[in-house]
Short mmCIF file of C-alpha atoms in Angstrom, two decimals:
data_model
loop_
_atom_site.label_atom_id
_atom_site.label_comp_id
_atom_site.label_asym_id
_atom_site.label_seq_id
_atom_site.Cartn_x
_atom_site.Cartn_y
_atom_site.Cartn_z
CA UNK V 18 0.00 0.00 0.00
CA UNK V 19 2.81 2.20 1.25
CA UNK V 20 4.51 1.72 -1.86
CA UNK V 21 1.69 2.29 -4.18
CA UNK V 22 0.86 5.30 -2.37
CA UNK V 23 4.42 6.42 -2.96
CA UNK V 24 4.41 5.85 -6.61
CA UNK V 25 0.63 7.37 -6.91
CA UNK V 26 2.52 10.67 -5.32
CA UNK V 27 4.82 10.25 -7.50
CA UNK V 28 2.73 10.18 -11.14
CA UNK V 29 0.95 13.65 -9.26
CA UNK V 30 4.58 15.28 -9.11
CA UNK V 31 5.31 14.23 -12.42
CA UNK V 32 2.22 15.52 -13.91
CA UNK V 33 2.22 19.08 -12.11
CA UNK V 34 6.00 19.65 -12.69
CA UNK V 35 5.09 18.63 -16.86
CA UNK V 36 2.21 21.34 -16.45
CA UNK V 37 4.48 24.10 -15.06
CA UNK V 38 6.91 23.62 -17.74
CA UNK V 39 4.03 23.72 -20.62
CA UNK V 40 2.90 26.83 -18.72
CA UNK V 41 6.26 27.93 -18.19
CA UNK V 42 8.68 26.77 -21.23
CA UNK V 43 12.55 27.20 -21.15
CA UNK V 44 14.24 29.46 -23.09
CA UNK V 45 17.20 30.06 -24.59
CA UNK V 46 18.77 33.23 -25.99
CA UNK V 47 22.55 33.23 -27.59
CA UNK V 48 24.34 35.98 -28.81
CA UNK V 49 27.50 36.56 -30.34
CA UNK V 50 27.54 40.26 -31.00
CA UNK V 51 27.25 41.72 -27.26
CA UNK V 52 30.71 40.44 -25.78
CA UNK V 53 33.95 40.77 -27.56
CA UNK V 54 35.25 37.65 -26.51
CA UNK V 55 32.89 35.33 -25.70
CA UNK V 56 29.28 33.64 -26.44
CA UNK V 57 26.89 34.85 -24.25
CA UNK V 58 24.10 32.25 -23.75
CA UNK V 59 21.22 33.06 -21.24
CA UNK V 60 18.50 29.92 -19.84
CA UNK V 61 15.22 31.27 -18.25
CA UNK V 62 12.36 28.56 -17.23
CA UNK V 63 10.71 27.75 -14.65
CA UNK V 64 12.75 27.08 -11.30
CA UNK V 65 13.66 23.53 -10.34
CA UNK V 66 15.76 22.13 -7.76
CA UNK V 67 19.15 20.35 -10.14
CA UNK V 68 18.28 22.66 -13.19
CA UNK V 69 21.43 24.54 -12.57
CA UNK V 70 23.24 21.17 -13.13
CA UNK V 71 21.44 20.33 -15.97
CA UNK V 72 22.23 23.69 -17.59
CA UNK V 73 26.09 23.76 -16.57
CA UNK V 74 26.16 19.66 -17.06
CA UNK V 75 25.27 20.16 -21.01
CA UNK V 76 27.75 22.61 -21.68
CA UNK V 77 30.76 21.02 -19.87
CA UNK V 78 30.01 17.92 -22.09
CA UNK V 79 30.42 20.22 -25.28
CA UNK V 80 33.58 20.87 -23.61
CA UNK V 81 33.42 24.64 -23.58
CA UNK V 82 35.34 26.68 -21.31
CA UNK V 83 32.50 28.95 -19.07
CA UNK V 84 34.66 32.18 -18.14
CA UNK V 85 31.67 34.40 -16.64
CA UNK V 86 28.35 33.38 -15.05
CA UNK V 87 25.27 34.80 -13.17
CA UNK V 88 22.83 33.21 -11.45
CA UNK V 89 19.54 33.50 -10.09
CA UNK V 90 16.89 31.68 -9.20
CA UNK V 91 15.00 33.64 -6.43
CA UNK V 92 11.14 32.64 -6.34
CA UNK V 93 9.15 30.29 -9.16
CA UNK V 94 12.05 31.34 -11.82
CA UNK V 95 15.27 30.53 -12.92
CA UNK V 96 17.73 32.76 -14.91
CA UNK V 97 21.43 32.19 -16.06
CA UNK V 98 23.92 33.57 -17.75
CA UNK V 99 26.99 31.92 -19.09
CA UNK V 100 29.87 33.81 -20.95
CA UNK V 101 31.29 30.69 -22.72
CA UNK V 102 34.30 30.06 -25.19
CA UNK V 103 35.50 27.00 -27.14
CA UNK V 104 38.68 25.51 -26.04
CA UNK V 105 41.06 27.45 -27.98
CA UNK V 106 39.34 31.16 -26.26
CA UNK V 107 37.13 31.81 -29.58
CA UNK V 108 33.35 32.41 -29.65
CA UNK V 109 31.32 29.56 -30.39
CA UNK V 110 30.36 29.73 -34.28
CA UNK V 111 29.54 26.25 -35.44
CA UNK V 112 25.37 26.13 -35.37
CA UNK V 113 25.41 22.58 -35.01
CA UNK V 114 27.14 22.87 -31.24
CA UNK V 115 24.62 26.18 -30.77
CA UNK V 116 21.91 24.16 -32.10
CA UNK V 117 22.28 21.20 -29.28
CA UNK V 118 22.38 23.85 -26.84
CA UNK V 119 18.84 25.13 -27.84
CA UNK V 120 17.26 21.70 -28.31
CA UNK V 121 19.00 20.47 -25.15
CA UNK V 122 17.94 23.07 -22.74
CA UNK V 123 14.91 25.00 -24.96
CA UNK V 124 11.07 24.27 -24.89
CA UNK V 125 11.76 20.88 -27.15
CA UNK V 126 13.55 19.16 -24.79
CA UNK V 127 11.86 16.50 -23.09
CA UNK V 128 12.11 16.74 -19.24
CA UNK V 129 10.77 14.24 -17.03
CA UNK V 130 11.23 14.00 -13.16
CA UNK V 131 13.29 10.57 -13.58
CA UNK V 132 15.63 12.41 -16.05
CA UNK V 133 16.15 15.43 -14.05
CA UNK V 134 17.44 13.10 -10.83
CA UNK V 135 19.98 11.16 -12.86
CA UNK V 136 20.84 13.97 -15.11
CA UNK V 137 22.37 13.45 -18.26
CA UNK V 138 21.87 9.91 -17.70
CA UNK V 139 21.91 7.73 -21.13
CA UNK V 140 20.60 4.39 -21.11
CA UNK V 141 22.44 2.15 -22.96
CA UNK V 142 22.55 -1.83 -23.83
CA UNK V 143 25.43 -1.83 -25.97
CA UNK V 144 27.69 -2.38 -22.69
CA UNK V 145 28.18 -2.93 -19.35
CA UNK V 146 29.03 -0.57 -16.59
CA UNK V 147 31.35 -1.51 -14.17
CA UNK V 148 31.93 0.87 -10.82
CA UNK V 149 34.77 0.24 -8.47
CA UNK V 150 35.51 1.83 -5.65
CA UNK V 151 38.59 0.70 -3.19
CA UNK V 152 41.94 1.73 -1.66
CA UNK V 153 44.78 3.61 -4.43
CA UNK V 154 47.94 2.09 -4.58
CA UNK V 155 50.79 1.85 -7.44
CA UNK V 156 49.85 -0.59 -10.06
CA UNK V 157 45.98 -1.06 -9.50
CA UNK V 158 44.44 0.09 -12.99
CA UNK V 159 46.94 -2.15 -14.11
CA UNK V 160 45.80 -5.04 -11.78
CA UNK V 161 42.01 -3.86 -12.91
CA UNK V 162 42.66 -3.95 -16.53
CA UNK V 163 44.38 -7.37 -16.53
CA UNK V 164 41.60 -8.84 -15.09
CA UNK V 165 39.15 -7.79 -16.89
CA UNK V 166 41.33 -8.67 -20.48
CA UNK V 167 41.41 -12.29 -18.54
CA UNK V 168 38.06 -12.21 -18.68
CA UNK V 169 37.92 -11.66 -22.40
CA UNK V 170 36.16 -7.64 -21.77
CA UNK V 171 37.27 -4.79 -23.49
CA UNK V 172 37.14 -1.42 -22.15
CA UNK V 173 35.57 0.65 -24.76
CA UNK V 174 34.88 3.93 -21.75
CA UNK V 175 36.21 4.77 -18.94
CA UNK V 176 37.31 7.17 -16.29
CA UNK V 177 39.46 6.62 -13.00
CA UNK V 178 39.74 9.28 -9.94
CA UNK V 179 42.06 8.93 -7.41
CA UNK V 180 41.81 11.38 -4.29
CA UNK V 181 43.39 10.92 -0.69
CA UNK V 182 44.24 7.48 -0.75
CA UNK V 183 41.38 6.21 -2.33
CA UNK V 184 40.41 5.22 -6.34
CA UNK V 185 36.60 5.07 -7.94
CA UNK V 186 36.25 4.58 -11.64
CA UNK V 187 33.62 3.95 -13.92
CA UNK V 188 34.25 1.28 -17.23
CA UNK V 189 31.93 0.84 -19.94
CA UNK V 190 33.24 -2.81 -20.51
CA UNK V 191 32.07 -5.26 -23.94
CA UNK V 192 31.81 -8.90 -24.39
CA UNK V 193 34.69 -9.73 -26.46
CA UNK V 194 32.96 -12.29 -28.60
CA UNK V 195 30.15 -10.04 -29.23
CA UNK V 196 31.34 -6.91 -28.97
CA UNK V 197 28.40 -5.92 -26.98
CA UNK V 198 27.30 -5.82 -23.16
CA UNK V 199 27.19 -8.77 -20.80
CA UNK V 200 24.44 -10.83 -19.71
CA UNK V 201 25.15 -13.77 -18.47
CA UNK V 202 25.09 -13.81 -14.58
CA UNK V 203 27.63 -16.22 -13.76
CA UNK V 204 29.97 -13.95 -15.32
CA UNK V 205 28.92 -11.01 -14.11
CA UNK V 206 28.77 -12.67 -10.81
CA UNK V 207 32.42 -13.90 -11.27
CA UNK V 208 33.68 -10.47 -12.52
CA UNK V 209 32.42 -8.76 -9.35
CA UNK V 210 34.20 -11.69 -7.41
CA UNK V 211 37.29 -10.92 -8.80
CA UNK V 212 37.26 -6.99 -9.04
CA UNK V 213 36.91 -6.73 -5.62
CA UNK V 214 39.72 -8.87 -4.59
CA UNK V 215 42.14 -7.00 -6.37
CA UNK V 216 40.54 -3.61 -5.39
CA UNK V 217 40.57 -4.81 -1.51
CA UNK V 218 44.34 -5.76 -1.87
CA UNK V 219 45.73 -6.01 1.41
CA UNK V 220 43.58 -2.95 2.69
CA UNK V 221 41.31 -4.85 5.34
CA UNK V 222 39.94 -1.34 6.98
CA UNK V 223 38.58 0.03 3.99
CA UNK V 224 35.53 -1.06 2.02
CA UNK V 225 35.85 -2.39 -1.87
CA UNK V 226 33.18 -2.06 -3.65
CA UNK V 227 32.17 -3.02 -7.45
CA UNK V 228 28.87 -2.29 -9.09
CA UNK V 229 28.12 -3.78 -12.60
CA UNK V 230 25.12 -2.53 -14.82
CA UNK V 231 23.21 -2.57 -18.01
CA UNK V 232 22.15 1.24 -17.50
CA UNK V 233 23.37 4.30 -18.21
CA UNK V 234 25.30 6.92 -16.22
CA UNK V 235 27.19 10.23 -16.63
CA UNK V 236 30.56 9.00 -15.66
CA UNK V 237 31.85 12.30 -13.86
CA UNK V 238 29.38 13.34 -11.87
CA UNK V 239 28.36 9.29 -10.80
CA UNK V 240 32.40 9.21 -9.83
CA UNK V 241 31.58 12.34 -7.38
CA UNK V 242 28.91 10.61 -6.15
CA UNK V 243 30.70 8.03 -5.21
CA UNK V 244 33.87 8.90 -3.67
CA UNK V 245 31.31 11.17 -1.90
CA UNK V 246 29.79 8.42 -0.45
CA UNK V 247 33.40 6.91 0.04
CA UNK V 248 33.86 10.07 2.53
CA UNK V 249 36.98 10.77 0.46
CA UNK V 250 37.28 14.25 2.44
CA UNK V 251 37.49 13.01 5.86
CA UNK V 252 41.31 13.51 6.00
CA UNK V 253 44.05 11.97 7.85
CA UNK V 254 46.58 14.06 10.49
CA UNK V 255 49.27 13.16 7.84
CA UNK V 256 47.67 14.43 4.99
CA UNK V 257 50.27 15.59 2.26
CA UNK V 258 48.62 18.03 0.71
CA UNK V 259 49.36 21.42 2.77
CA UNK V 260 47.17 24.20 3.24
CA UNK V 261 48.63 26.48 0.73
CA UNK V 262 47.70 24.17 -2.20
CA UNK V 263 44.39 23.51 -1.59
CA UNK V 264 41.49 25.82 -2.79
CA UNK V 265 40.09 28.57 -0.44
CA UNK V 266 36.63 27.69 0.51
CA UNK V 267 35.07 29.81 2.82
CA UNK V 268 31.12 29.61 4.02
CA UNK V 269 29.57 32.20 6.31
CA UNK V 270 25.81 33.08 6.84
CA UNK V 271 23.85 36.04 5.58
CA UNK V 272 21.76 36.47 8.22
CA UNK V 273 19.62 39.30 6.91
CA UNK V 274 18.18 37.19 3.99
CA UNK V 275 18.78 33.84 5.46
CA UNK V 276 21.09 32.46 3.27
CA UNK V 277 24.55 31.14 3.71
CA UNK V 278 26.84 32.34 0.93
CA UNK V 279 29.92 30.05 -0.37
CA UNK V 280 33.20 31.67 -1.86
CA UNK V 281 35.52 29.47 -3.48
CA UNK V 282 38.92 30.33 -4.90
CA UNK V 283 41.23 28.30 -7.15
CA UNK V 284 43.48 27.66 -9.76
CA UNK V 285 41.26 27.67 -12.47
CA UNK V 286 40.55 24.68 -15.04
CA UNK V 287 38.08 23.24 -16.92
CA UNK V 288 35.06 21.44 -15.48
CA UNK V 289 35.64 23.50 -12.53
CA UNK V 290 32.29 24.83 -12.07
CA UNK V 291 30.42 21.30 -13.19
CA UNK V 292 32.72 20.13 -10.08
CA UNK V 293 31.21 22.59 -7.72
CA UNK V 294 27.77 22.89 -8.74
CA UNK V 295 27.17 18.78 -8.66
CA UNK V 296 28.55 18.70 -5.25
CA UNK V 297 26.27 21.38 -4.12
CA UNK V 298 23.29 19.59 -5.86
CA UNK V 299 23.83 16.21 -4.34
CA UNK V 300 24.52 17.35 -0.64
CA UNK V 301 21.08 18.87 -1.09
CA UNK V 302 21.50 22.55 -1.70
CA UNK V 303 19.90 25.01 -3.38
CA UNK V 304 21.77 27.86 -5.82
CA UNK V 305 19.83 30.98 -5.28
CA UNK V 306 22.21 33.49 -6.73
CA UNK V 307 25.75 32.71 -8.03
CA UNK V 308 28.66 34.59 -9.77
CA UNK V 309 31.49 33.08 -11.39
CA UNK V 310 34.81 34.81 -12.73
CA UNK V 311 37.19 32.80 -14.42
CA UNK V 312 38.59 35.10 -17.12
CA UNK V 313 42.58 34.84 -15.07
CA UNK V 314 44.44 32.10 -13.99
CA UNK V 315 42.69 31.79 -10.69
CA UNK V 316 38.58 31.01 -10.72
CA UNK V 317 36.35 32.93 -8.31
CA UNK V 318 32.93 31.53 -7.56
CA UNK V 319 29.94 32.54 -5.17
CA UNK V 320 26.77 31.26 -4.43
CA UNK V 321 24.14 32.38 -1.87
CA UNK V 322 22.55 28.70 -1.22
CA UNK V 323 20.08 26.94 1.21
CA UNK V 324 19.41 23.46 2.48
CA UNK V 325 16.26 22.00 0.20
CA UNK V 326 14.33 22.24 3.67
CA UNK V 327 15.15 26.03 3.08
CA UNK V 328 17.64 26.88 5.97
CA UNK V 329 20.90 27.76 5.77
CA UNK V 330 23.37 25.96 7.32
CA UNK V 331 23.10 25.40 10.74
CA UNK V 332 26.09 23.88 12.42
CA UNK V 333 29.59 24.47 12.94
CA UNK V 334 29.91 21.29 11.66
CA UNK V 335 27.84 21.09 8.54
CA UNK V 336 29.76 24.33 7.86
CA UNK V 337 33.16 22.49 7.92
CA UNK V 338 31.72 19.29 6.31
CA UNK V 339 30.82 21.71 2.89
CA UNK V 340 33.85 23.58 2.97
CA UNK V 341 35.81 20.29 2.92
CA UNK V 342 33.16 18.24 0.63
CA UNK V 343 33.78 21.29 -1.65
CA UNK V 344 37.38 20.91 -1.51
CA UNK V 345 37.75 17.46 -2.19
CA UNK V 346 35.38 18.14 -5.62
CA UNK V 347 37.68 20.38 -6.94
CA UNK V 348 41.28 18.61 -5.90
CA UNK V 349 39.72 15.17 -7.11
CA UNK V 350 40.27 16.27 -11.22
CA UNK V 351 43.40 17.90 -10.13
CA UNK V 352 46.83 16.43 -11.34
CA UNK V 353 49.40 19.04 -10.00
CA UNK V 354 52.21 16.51 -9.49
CA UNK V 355 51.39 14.26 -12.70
CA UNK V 356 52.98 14.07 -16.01
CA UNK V 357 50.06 14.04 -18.41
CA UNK V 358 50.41 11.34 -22.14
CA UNK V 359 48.20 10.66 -24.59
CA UNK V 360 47.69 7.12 -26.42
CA UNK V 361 46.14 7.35 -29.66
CA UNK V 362 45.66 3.98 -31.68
CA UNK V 363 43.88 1.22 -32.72
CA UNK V 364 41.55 -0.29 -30.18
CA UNK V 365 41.65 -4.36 -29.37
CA UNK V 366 40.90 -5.86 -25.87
CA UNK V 367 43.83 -6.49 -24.10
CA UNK V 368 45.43 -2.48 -24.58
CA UNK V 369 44.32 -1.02 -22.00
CA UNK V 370 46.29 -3.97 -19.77
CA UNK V 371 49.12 -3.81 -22.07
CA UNK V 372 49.47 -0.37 -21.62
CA UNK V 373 49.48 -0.19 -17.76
CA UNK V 374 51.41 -2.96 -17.57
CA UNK V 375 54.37 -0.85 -19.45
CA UNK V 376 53.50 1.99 -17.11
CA UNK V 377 53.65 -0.27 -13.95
CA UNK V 378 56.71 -2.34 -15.16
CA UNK V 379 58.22 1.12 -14.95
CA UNK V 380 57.30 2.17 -11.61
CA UNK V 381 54.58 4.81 -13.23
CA UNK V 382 51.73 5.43 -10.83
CA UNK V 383 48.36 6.30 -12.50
CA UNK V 384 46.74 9.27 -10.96
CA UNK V 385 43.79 9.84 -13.30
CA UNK V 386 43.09 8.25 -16.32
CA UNK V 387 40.18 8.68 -19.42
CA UNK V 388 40.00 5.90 -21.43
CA UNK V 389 37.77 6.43 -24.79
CA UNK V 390 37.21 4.71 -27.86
CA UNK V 391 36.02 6.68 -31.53
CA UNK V 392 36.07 5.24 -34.54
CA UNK V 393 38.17 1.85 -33.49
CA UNK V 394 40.44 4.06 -32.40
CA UNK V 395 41.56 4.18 -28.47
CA UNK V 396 42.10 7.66 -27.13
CA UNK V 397 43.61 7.27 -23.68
CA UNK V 398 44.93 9.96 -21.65
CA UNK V 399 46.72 9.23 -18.39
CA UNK V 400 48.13 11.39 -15.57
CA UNK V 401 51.09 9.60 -13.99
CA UNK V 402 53.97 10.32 -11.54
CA UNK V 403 56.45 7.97 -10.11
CA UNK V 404 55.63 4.98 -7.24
CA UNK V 405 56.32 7.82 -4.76
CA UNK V 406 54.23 10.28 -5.62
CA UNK V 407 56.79 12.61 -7.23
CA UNK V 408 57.31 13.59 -10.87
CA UNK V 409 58.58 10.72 -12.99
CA UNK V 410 62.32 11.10 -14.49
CA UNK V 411 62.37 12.03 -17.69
CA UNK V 412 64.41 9.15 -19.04
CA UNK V 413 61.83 6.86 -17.91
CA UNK V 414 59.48 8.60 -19.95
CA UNK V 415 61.75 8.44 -23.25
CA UNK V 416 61.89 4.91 -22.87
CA UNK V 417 58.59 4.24 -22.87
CA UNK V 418 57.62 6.12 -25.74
CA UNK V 419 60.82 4.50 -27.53
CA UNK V 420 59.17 1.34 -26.51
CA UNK V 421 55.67 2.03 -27.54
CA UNK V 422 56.48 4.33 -30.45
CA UNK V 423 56.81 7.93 -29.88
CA UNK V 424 53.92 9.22 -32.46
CA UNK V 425 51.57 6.48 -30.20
CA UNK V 426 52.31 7.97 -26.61
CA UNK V 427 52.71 11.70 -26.60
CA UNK V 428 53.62 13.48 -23.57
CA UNK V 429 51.59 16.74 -23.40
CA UNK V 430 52.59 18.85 -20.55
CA UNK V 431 56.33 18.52 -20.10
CA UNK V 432 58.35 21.82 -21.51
CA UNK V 433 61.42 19.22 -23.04
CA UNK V 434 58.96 17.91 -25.39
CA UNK V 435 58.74 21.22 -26.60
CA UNK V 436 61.80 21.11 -29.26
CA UNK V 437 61.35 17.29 -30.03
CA UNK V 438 60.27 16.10 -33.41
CA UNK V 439 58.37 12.83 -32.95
CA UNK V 440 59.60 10.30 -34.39
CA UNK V 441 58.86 6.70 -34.96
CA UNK V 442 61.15 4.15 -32.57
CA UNK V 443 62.58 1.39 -34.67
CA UNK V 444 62.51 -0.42 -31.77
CA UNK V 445 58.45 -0.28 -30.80
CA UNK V 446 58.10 -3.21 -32.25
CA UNK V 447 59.68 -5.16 -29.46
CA UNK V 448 56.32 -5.54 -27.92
CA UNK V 449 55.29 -7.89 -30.74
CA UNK V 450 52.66 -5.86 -32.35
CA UNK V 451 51.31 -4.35 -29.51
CA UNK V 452 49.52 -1.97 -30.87
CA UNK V 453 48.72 -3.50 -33.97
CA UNK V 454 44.35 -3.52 -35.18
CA UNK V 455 42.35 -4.65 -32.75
CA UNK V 456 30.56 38.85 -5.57
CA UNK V 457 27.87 39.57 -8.29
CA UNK V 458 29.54 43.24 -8.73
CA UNK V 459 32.71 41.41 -10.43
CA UNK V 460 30.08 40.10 -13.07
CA UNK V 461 29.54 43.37 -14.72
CA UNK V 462 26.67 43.87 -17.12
CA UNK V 463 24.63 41.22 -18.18
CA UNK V 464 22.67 42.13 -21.12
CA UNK V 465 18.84 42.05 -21.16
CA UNK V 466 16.80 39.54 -23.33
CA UNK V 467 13.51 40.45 -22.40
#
């Protein structure tokens, strides 16, 4: 009865929030003639707790760079601005990329309750999702990866975090036989089994944890869900990381409108404000108003937000749980310390083992790692430093790419690359075909649509 009630409560929702939005539609305004520099796009509709997300979630996945934003969503109605570029700095011109944006966040996209909770969620039978979750240590993508080429799975997606001592990825994995997603449950069963022995390792006070499904996800913000959930925050007395290098989060409240306003400087990068604005969304807070200024080096962000019972925060404690949840958002896509490469080749199952193998052979520590496939062609990016945690000798490096074949493995942030032609390594092929087939003043104006 209970759960039919639920579900009857439910439909009701769903209707009324289907009714506001015919009442109500979104829309979307973009001009390229008011700012000098950038594309100014502005979203009005009808206000909805996670609509920020869904606004800043769709342009992040274009990958465009958001250097200005204002936000407001005071009473039944939502307004943002975004000042975005491309990643080069240019305006956005091409009308296919401007005409996703209006479809994707105009009156003819399709909104449903479901959708907005899991946003950007695509569901997908063409593979299987695999979520692991466990302690980091030197070597483990590797130890992942061979496992799952063991099991005859290729990794055709991917993304792995790692963040104070502790690793969560997210693998779109296919049957090798097939080349599509996995059904049968004895081997599903049997790839959990395994998984989480080599993610538990000899860590006996932490939980492992692996998740395999047939659905879909958004890989980034499911991984901050989950080392959320992993309390990958709570730090240790010994952390490494000193004060000076993480960002400055700072949350006070506004007593006089009963709000408690966040203010949050860092280094700036991209994804930066997707980071922040899914971590507010999923500890359950509300953007009311928001300003962002990343046009330097250094990002500057504040938001006047409230718990979705509609009080600020309350505690002390809450206080310093937000201020470090926030923290750990932003550090989590950081790779200060690691030497970024790039694979590009043709796919087969077994590379993404092969590869890490190379890298742990050599005492290369994966930090971060995004692992796509396009076209039948892998293109891998890895963040790596050395088994210690420092940055990894360059001769080490020179070898590998000798090894692999230096037009394969680029290295993409390290200055002595700079005056080095690359060249094909006679010698790659001693891997026996390895890689053969297979403050809202800062803002300024904001023009006026209405």
């Amino acid at each position: 009865m209970m759960e039919a009630a639920m579900s009857f409560s439910q439909g009701i929702n769903d209707e009324y929030e289907k009714f506001i939005r015919r009442m109500n539609p979104p829309r979307v305004v973009i001009d390229n003639e008011y700012c000098k520099n950038a594309t100014v796009i502005q979203v009005d509709s009808a206000n909805e707790h996670g609509i920020l997300l869904e606004v800043v979630q769709v342009l992040t996945d274009l990958n465009l760079i958001i250097t200005k934003a204002y936000i407001s969503s005071d009473g039944g109605w939502f307004m943002d601005v975004f000042n975005v570029t491309d990643q080069n700095g240019n305006k956005i011109t091409d009308e296919g990329v401007l005409d996703y944006i209006r479809k994707s966040l105009g009156p003819d996209a399709c909104f449903t309750s479901s959708v907005r909770r899991s946003i950007g969620v695509k569901q997908s039978m063409d593979h299987t999702s695999i979520e692991l979750i466990g302690s980091d240590r030197p070597g483990l993508l590797s130890e992942v990866s061979a496992v799952l080429t063991h099991l005859k799975c290729n990794v055709v997606n991917g993304e792995v975090w790692t963040h104070n001592t502790r690793a969560a990825a997210v693998m779109q994995v296919t049957e090798e036989e097939t080349g599509g997603a996995i059904t049968d449950p004895e081997r599903l069963s049997m790839i959990k089994k395994l998984l989480c022995n080599v993610l538990k390792g000899s860590n006996k006070s932490r939980e492992a944890k692996t998740v395999v499904s047939h659905g879909g996800t958004h890989t980034e913000r499911r991984l901050h869900q989950m080392m959320f959930a992993d309390r990958d925050y709570e730090r240790s007395s010994d952390d490494a990381l000193g004060e000076s290098q993480r960002p400055d989060v700072n949350v006070v409240n506004w007593h006089d409108r009963d709000y408690s306003v966040v203010t949050i400087r860092s280094k700036d990068r991209p994804k930066l404000l997707f980071d922040a604005v899914c971590t507010l969304t999923d500890m359950q807070y509300v953007v009311f108003h928001g300003n962002v200024d990343a046009e330097g080096p250094e990002a500057y962000q504040e938001y006047c937000i409230r718990h979705v019972d509609g009080s600020p925060v309350k505690s002390d404690a809450e206080r310093q749980r937000l201020v470090h949840c926030l923290e750990a958002a932003i550090e989590r896509r950081v790779s200060e310390v690691g030497l970024k490469l790039e694979l590009c080749t043709a796919d087969r199952v077994g590379l993404l083992s092969d590869v890490t193998r190379i890298f742990r052979e050599n005492s290369l520590n994966v930090t971060r790692a995004e692992v796509t496939t396009r076209s039948g062609k892998a293109v891998n990016t890895f963040y790596v430093c050395d088994a210690s945690g420092y940055p990894v000798d360059s001769k080490i490096i020179d070898s590998i790419r000798q090894a692999i074949g230096q037009t394969i493995l680029q290295v993409k942030n390290n200055p002595e690359e700079a005056n080095q032609n690359p060249q094909e390594s006679p010698s790659r092929f001693l891997f026996g075909g390895l890689f053969k087939s297979r403050s809202f003043c800062n803002f300024g104006l904001v023009k006026s649509y209405s």
